[in-house]
Structures are given as structure tokens and as C-alpha cells.
Coordinates of N, CA and C in Angstrom, one line a residue:
Chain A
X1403 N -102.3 36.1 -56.4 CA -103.6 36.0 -55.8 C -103.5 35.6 -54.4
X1404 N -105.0 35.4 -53.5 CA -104.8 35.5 -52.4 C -104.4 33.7 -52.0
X1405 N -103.1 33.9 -50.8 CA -102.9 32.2 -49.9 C -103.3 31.8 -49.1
X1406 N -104.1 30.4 -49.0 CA -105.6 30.1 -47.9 C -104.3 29.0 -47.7
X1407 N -103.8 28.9 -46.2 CA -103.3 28.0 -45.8 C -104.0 27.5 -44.4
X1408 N -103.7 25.7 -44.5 CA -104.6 25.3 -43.8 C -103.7 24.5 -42.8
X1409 N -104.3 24.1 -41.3 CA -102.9 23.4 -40.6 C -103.9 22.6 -39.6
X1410 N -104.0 21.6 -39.1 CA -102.7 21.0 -39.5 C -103.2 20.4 -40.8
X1411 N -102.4 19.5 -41.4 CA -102.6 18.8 -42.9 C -103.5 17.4 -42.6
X1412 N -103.2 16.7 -41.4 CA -103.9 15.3 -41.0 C -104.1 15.7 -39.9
X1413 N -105.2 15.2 -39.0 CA -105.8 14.7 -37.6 C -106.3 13.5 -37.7
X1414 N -105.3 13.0 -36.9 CA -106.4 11.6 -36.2 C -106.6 11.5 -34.8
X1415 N -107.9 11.7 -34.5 CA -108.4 11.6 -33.3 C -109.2 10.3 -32.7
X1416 N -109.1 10.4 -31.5 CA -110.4 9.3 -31.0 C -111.5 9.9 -30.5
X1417 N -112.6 8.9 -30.8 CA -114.0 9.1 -30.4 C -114.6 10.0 -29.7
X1418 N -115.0 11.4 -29.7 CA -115.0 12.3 -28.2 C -114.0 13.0 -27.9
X1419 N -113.2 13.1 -28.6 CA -111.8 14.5 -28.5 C -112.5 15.5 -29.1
X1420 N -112.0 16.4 -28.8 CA -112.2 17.9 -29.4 C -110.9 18.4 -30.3
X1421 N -111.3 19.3 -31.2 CA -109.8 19.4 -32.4 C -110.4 20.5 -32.5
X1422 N -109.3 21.5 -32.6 CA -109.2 22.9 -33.7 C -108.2 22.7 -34.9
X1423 N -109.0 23.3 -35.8 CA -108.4 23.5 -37.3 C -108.2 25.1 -37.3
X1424 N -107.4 25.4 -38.5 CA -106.7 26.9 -38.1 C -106.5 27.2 -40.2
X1425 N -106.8 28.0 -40.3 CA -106.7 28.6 -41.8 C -106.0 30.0 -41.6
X1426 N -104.9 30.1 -42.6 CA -105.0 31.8 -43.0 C -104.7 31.9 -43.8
X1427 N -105.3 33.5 -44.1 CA -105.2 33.3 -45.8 C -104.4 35.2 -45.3
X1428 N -104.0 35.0 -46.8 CA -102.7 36.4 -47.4 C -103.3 37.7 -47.4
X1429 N -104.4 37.8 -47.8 CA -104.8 39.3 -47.8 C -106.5 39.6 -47.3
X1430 N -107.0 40.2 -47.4 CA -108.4 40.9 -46.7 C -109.3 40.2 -47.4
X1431 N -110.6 39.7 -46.5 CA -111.3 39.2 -47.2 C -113.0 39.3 -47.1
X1432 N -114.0 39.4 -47.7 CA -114.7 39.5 -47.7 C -116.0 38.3 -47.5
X1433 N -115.4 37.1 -47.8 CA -116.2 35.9 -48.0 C -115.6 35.2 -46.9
X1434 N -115.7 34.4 -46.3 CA -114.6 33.1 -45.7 C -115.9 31.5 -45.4
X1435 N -115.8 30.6 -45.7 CA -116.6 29.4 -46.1 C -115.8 28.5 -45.5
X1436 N -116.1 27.6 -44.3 CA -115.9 26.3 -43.9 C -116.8 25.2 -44.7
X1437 N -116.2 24.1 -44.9 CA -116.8 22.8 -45.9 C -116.0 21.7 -45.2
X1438 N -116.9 21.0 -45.3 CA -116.5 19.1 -44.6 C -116.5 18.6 -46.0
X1439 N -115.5 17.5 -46.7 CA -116.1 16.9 -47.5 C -116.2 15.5 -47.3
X1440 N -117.3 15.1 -47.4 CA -117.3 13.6 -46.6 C -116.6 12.6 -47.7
X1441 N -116.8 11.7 -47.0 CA -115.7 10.4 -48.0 C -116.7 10.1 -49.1
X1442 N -118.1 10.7 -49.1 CA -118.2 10.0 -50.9 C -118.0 11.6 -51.7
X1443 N -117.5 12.6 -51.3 CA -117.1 13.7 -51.8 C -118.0 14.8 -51.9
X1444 N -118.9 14.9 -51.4 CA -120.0 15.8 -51.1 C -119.4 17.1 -50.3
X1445 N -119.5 18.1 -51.0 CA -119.0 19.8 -50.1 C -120.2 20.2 -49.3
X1446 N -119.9 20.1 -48.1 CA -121.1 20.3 -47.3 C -120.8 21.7 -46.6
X1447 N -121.6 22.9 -46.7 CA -121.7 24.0 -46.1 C -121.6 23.9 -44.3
X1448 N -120.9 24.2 -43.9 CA -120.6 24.3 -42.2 C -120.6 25.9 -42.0
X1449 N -120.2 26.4 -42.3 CA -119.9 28.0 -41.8 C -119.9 29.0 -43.2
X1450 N -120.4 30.1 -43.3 CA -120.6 31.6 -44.1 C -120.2 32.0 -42.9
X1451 N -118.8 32.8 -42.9 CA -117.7 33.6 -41.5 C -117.0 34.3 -42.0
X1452 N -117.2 35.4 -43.0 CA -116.3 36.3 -42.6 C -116.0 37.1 -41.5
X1453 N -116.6 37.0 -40.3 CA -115.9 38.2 -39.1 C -116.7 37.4 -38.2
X1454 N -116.4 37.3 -37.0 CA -116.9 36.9 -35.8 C -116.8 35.8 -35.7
X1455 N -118.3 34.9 -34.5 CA -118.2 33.9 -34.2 C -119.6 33.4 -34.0
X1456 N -119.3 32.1 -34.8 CA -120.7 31.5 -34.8 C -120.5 29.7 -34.6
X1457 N -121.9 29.6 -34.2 CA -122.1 28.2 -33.3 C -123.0 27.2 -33.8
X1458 N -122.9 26.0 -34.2 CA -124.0 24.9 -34.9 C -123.8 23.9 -34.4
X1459 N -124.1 23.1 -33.2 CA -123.7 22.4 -32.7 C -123.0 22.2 -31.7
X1460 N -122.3 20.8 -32.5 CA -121.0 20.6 -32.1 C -120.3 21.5 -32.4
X1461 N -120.1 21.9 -33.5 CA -119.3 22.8 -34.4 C -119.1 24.2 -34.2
X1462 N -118.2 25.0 -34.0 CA -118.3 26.3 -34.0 C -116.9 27.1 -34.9
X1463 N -117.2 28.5 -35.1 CA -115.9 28.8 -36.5 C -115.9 30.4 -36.1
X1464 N -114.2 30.6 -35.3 CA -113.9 32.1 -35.4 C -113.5 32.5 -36.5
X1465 N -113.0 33.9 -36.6 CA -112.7 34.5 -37.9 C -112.3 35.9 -37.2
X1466 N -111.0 36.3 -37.2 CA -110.7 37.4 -36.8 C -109.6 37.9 -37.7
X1467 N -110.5 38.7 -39.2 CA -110.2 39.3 -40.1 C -109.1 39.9 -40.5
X1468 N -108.8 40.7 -39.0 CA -108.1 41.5 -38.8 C -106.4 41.1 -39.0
X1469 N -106.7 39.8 -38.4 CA -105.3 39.1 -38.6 C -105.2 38.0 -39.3
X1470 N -106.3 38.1 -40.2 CA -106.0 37.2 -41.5 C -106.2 35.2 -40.9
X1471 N -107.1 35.2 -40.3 CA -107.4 33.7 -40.0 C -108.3 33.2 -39.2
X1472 N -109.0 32.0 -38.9 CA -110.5 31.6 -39.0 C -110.0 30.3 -38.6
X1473 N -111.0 29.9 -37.5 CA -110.4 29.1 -36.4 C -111.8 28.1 -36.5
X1474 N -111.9 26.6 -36.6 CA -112.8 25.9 -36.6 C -112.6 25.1 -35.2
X1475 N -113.8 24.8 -34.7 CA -113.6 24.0 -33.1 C -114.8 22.6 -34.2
X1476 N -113.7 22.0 -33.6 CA -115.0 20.4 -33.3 C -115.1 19.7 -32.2
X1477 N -116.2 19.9 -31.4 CA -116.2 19.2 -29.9 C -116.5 18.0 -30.1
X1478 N -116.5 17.0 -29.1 CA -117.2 15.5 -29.3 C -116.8 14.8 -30.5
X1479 N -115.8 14.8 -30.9 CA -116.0 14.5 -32.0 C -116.5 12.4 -32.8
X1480 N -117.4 12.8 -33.4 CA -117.9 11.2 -34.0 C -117.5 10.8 -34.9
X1481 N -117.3 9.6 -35.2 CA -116.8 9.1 -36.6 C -117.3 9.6 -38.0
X1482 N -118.4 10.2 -37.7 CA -119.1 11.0 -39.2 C -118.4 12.4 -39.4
X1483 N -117.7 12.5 -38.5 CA -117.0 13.6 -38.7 C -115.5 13.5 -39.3
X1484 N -115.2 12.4 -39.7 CA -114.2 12.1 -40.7 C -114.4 12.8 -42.1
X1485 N -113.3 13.1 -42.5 CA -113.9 13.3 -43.5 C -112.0 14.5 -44.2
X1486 N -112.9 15.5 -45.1 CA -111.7 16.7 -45.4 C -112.1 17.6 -45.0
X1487 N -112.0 19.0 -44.2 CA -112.4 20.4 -43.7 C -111.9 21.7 -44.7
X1488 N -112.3 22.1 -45.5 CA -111.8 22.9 -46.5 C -112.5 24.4 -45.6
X1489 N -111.1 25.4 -46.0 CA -111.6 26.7 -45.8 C -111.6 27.7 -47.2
X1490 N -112.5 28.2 -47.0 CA -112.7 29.2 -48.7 C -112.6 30.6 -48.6
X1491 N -112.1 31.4 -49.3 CA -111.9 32.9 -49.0 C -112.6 33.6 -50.1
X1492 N -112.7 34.9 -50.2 CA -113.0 35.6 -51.7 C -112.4 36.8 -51.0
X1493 N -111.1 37.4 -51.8 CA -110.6 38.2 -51.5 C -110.8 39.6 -51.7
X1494 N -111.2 40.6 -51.3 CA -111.3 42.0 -51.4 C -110.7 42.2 -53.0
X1495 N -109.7 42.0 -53.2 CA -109.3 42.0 -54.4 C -109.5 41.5 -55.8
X1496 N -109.8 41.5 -56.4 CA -110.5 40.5 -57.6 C -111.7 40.2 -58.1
X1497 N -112.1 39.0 -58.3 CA -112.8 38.9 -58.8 C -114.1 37.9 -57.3
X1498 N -114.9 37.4 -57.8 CA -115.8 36.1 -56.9 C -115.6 35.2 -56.0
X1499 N -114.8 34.5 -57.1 CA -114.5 33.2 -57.2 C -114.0 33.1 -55.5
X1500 N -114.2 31.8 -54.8 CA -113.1 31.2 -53.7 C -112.5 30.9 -54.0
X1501 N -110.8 30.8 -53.3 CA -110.0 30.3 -53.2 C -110.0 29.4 -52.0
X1502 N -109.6 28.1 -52.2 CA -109.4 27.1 -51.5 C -108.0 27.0 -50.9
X1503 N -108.0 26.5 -49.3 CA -107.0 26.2 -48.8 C -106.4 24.4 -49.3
X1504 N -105.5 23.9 -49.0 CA -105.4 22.3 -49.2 C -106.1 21.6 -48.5
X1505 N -106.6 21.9 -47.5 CA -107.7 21.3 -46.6 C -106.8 20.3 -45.2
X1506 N -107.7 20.1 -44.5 CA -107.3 19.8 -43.1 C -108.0 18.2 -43.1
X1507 N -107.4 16.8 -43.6 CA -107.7 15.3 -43.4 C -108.3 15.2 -41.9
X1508 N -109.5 15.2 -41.4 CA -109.4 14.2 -39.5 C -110.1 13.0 -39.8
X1509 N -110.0 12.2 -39.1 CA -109.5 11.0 -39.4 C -110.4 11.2 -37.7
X1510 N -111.6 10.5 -37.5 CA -111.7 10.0 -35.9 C -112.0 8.7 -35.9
X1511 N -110.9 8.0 -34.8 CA -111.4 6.2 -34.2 C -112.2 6.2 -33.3
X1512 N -112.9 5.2 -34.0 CA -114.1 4.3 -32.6 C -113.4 4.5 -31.5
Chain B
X336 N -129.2 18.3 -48.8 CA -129.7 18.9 -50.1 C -128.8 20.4 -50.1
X337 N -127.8 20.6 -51.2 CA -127.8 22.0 -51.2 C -128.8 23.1 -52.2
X338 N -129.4 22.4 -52.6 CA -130.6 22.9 -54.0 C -130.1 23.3 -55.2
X339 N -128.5 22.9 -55.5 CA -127.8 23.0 -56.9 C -127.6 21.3 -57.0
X340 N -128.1 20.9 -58.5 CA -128.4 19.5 -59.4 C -127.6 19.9 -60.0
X341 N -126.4 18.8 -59.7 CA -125.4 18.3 -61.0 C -126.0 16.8 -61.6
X342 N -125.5 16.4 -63.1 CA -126.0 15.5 -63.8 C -124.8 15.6 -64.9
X343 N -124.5 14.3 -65.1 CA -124.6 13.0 -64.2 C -123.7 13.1 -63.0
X344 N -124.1 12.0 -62.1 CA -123.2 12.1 -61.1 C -121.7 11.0 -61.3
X345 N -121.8 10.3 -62.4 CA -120.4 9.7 -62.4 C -120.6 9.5 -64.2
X346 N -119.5 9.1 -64.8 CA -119.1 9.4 -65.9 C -117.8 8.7 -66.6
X347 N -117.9 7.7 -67.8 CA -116.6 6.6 -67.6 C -116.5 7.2 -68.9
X348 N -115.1 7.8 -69.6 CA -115.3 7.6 -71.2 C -113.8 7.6 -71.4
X349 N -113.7 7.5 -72.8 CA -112.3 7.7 -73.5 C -111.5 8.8 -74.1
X350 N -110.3 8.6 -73.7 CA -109.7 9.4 -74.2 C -109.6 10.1 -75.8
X351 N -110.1 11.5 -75.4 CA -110.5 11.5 -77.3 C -111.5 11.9 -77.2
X352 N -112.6 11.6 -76.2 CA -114.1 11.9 -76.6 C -114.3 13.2 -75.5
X353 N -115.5 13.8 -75.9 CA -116.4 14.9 -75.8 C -117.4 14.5 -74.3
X354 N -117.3 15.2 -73.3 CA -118.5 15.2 -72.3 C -119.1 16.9 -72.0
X355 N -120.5 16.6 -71.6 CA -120.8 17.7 -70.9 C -121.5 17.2 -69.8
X356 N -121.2 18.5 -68.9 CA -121.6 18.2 -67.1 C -122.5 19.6 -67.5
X357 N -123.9 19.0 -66.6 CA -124.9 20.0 -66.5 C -124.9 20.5 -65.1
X358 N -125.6 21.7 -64.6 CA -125.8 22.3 -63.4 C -126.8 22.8 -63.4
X359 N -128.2 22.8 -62.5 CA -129.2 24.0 -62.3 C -128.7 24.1 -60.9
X360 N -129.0 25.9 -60.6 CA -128.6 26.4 -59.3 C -129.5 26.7 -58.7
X361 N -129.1 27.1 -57.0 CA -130.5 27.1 -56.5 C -131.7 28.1 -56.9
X362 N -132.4 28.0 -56.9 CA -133.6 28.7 -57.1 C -133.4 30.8 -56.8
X363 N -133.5 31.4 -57.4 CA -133.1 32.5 -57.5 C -131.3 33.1 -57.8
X364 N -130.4 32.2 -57.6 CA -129.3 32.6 -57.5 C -128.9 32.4 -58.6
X365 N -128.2 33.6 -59.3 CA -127.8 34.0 -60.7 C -126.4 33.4 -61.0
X366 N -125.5 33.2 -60.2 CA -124.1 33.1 -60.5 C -123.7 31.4 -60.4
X367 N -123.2 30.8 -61.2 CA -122.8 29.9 -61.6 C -121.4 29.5 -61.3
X368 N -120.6 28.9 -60.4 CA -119.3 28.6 -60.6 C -118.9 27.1 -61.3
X369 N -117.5 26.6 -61.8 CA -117.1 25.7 -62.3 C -116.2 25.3 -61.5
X370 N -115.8 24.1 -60.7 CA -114.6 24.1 -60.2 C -114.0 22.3 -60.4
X371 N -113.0 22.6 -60.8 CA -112.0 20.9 -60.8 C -111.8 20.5 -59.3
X372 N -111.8 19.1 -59.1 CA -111.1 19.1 -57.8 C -110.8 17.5 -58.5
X373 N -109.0 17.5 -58.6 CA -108.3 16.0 -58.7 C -107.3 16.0 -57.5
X374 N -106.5 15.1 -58.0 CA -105.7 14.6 -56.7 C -104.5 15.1 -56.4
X375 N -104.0 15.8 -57.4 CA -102.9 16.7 -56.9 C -102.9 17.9 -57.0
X376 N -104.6 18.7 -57.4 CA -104.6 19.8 -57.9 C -105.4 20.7 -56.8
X377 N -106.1 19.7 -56.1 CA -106.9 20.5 -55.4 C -108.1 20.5 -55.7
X378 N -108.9 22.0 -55.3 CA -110.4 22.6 -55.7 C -109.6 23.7 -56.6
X379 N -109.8 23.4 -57.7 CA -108.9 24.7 -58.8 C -110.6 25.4 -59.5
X380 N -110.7 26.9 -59.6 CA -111.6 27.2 -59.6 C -111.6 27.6 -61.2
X381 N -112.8 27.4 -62.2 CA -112.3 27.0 -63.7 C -113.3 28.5 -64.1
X382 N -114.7 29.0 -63.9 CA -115.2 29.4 -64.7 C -116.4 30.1 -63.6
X383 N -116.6 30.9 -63.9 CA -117.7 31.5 -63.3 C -118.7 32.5 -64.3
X384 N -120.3 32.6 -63.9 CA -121.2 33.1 -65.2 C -122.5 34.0 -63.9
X385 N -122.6 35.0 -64.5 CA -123.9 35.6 -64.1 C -124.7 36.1 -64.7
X386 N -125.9 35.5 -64.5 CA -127.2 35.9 -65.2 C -127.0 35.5 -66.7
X387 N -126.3 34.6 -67.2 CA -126.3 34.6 -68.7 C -124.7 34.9 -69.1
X388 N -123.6 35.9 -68.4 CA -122.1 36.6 -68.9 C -121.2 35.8 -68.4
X389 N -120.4 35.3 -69.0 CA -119.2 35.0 -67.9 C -118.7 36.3 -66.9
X390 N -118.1 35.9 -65.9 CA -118.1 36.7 -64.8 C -116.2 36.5 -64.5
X391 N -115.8 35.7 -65.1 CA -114.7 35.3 -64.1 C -114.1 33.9 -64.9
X392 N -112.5 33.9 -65.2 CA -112.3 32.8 -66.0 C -111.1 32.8 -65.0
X393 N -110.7 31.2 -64.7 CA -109.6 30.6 -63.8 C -109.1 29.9 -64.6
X394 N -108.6 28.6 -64.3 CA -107.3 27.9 -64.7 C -107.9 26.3 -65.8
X395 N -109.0 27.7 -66.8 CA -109.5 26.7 -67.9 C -109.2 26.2 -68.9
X396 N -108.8 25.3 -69.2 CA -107.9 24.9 -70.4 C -109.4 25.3 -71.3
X397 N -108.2 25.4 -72.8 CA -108.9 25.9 -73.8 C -109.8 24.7 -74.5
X398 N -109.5 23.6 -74.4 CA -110.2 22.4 -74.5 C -111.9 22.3 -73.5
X399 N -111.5 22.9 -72.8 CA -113.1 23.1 -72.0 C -113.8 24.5 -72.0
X400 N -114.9 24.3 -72.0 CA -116.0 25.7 -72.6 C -117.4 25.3 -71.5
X401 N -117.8 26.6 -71.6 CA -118.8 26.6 -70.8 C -119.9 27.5 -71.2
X402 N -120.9 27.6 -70.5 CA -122.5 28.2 -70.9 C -123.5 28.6 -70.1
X403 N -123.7 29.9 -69.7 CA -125.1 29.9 -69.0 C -126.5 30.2 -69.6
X404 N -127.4 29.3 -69.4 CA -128.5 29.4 -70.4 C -129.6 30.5 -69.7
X405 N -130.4 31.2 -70.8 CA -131.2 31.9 -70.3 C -132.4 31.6 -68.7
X406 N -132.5 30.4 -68.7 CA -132.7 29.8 -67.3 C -131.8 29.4 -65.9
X407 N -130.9 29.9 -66.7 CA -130.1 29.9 -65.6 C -128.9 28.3 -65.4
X408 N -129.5 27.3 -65.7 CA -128.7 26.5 -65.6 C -127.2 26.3 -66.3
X409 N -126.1 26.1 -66.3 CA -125.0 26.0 -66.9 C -124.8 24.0 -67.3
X410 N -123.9 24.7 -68.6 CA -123.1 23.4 -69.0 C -121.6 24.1 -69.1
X411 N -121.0 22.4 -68.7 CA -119.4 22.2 -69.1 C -119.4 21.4 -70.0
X412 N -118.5 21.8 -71.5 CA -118.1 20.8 -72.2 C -116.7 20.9 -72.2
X413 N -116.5 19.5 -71.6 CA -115.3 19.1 -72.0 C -114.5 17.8 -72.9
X414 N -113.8 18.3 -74.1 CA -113.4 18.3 -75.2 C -112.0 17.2 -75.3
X415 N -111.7 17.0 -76.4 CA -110.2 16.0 -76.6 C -109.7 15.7 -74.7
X416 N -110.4 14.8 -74.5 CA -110.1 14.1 -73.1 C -109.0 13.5 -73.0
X417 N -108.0 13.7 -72.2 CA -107.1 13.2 -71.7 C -107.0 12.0 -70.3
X418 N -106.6 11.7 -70.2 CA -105.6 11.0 -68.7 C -106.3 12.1 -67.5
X419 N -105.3 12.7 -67.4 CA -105.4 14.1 -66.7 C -106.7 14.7 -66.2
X420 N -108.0 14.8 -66.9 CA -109.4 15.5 -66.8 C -109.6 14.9 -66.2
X421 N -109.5 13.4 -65.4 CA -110.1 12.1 -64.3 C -110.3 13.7 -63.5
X422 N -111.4 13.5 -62.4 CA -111.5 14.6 -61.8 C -113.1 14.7 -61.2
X423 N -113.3 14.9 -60.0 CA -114.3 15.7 -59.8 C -114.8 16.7 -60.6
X424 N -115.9 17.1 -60.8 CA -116.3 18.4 -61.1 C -117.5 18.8 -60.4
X425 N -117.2 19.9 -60.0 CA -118.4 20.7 -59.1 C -119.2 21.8 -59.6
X426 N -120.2 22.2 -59.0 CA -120.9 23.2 -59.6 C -121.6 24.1 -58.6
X427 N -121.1 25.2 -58.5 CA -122.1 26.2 -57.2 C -122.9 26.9 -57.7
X428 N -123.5 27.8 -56.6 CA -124.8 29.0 -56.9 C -124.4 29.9 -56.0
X429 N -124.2 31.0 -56.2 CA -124.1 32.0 -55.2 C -125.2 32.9 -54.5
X430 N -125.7 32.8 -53.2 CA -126.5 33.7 -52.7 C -126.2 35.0 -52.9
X431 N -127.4 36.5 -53.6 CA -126.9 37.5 -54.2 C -126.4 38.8 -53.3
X432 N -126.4 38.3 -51.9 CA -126.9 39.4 -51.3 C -125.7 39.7 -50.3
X433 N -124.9 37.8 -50.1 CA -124.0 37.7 -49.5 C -122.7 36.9 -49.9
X434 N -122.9 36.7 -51.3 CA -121.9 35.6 -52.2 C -121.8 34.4 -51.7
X435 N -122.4 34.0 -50.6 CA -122.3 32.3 -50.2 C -122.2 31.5 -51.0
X436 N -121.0 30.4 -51.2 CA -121.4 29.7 -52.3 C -122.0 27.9 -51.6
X437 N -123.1 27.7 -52.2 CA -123.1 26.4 -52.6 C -123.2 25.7 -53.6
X438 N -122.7 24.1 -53.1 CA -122.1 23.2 -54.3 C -123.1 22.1 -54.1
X439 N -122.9 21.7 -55.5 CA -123.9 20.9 -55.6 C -122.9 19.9 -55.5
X440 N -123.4 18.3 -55.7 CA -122.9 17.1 -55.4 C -121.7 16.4 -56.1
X441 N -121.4 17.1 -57.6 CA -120.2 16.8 -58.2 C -121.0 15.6 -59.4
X442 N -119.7 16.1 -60.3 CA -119.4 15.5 -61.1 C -118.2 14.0 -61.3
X443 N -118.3 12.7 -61.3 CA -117.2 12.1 -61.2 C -117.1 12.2 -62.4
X444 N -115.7 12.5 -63.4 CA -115.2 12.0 -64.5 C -114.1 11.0 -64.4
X445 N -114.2 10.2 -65.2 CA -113.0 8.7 -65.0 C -112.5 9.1 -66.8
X446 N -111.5 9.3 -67.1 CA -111.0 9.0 -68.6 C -110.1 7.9 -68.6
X447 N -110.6 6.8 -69.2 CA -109.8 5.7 -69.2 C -108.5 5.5 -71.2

């Protein structure tokens, strides 16, 4: 099946840094889903990105298909932004379902 | 709010016994997913259902079963509980037009 790898594995940042997260996954994809999961475990929708580039905020999420990976920016970043960053694929191949990368820990200090 | 209701949201039982996790999804969306998420396993994706059919079976032990009801909402039953089942459980809805999935708030299961 398809490989959603995610990098880096931990971030810890301070108050107002900006951080890129970076996903790739193994084969062509049709779906790609950014998710925060906050610390009481809630999957919170951030990005529907299979191709292009889109902006919500602070928050923004590339995705250039073509070479198999999907690029999350977090500007400013605030302590509610702690949390887990999960990327999700559904691959041209198969069936629906997402596949999940291991997800990206950030960690921001006061 | 993502407009998919899981129930209950936490869950304490014994090893040996029987639970079911309920799900209604959002409001028009047909497809149903199941997914585990414990501590060394990840988001492992267990079961998926549309419009009433299973659609898609993942890494379901035979001990766990599922259901989509003519309304649409799904159950999980899960069976001879182990150690091991401790675990989130989640439940999505898929938008039909673009597969978006959202998740509803989760299931805690604790097997003590």
C-alpha cells in the first residue's frame, strides 16, 4: 500500500517562530488531508489539498503532486498550536480509505 | 464542531466484555469510516461502509464487527476485550463529491 512519511518527527518551538512540516507519501494521490490533533485528541480538519496551494490564516499547505509531497507552513506560531500534525492520503490505487503518516509532535514555549 | 457524533466519549470495561461505539455522520454524507488510533499503532484504518455496504475492510480483527443502519449511522462492536483494544476510536463521514473525510470526536476505550 501507499507510504505517508512525515518529518520532522518532533518540533519545539518558541512563541512566534514559524515552522514547516513536510509529508511524502509513495504513490499518486487523489485525496491529501492536513489534521492537528490537539492534546485532548480531537482530529481537527486544517487542509482538503490534493494539488496546489491554499491559505487559512496563520496556516497555509502546498502540495506538489507531481513529486509526491505536501508542505505545511505555520507562521506565528501560539501555544494552541501544540499539539500532533497528521497528513492523510487516499491513493489512486485502491480503495477510500486514508492512510496516515506518523505525524509531526510541535511542541511551542511561552 | 465537525457534524459527525460519536457516543460515548470515554469508556472503562473489562477484559472479556463486549462494547459498542456508535457514530451518526454529517448530514447527507453516505460513507462511514472506522479507525483505531493507540500508542504504538498509530491511526490504523479498520472498516469502512456506504450507504448501508461495507466498502472497504482494513486491519479488523475478527473479534470486532461493524454496521451501517438504514439511517445512516454506524456501530462498532467490539468483542472478547483484551489489554491491547485500550485505544481511541474514531469515526468519519465522507463529503460525496470530493471524499473529504471528517472525524468526529473519538471514542476513548480503557480495558482494564
Amino acid at each position: 500500500g501507499i507510504q505517508v512519511e512525515q518529518s520532522p518527527p518532533d518540533l519545539i518551538l518558541q512563541e512566534g517562530a514559524n515552522s514547516t512540516l513536510r509529508c511524502n507519501f509513495s504513490d499518486s494521490v487523489n485525496n491529501l488531508q492536513w489534521f492537528h490533533q490537539n492534546p485532548w485528541g480531537q482530529l481537527i480538519n486544517l487542509f482538503y489539498i490534493p494539488s496546489g496551494t491554499k491559505q487559512n490564516g496563520r496556516l497555509s499547505a502546498t502540495t506538489v503532486a507531481t513529486e509526491r509531497y505536501s508542505l505545511l507552513y505555520i507562521s506565528s506560531s501560539q501555544t494552541t498550536d501544540s499539539g500532533v500534525y497528521f497528513c492523510a492520503v487516499r491513493s489512486d490505487f485502491g480503495n477510500e480509505k486514508l492512510t496516515f503518516g506518523t505525524g509531526t509532535r510541535l511542541t511551542i514555549i511561552p | 464542531d465537525s457534524g459527525v457524533t460519536q457516543t460515548p466519549k470515554h469508556l472503562i470495561t473489562a477484559t472479556g466484555q463486549r462494547v459498542t461505539l456508535r457514530c451518526s455522520p454529517r448530514s447527507g454524507d453516505l460513507s462511514v469510516y472506522w479507525y483505531q488510533q493507540s500508542l504504538d499503532q498509530g491511526l490504523q484504518f479498520l472498516i469502512q461502509y456506504y450507504n448501508g455496504e461495507e466498502r472497504a475492510k482494513g486491519n479488523i480483527l475478527e473479534r470486532f464487527s461493524a454496521q451501517q443502519f438504514p439511517d445512516l449511522h454506524s456501530e462498532l462492536n467490539l468483542s472478547s476485550l483484551e489489554l491491547g483494544d485500550s485505544a481511541l476510536y474514531f469515526c468519519a463521514s465522507s463529503v460525496v463529491w470530493t471524499g473529504e473525510l471528517f472525524f468526529g470526536e473519538g471514542s476513548r476505550l480503557t480495558v482494564l
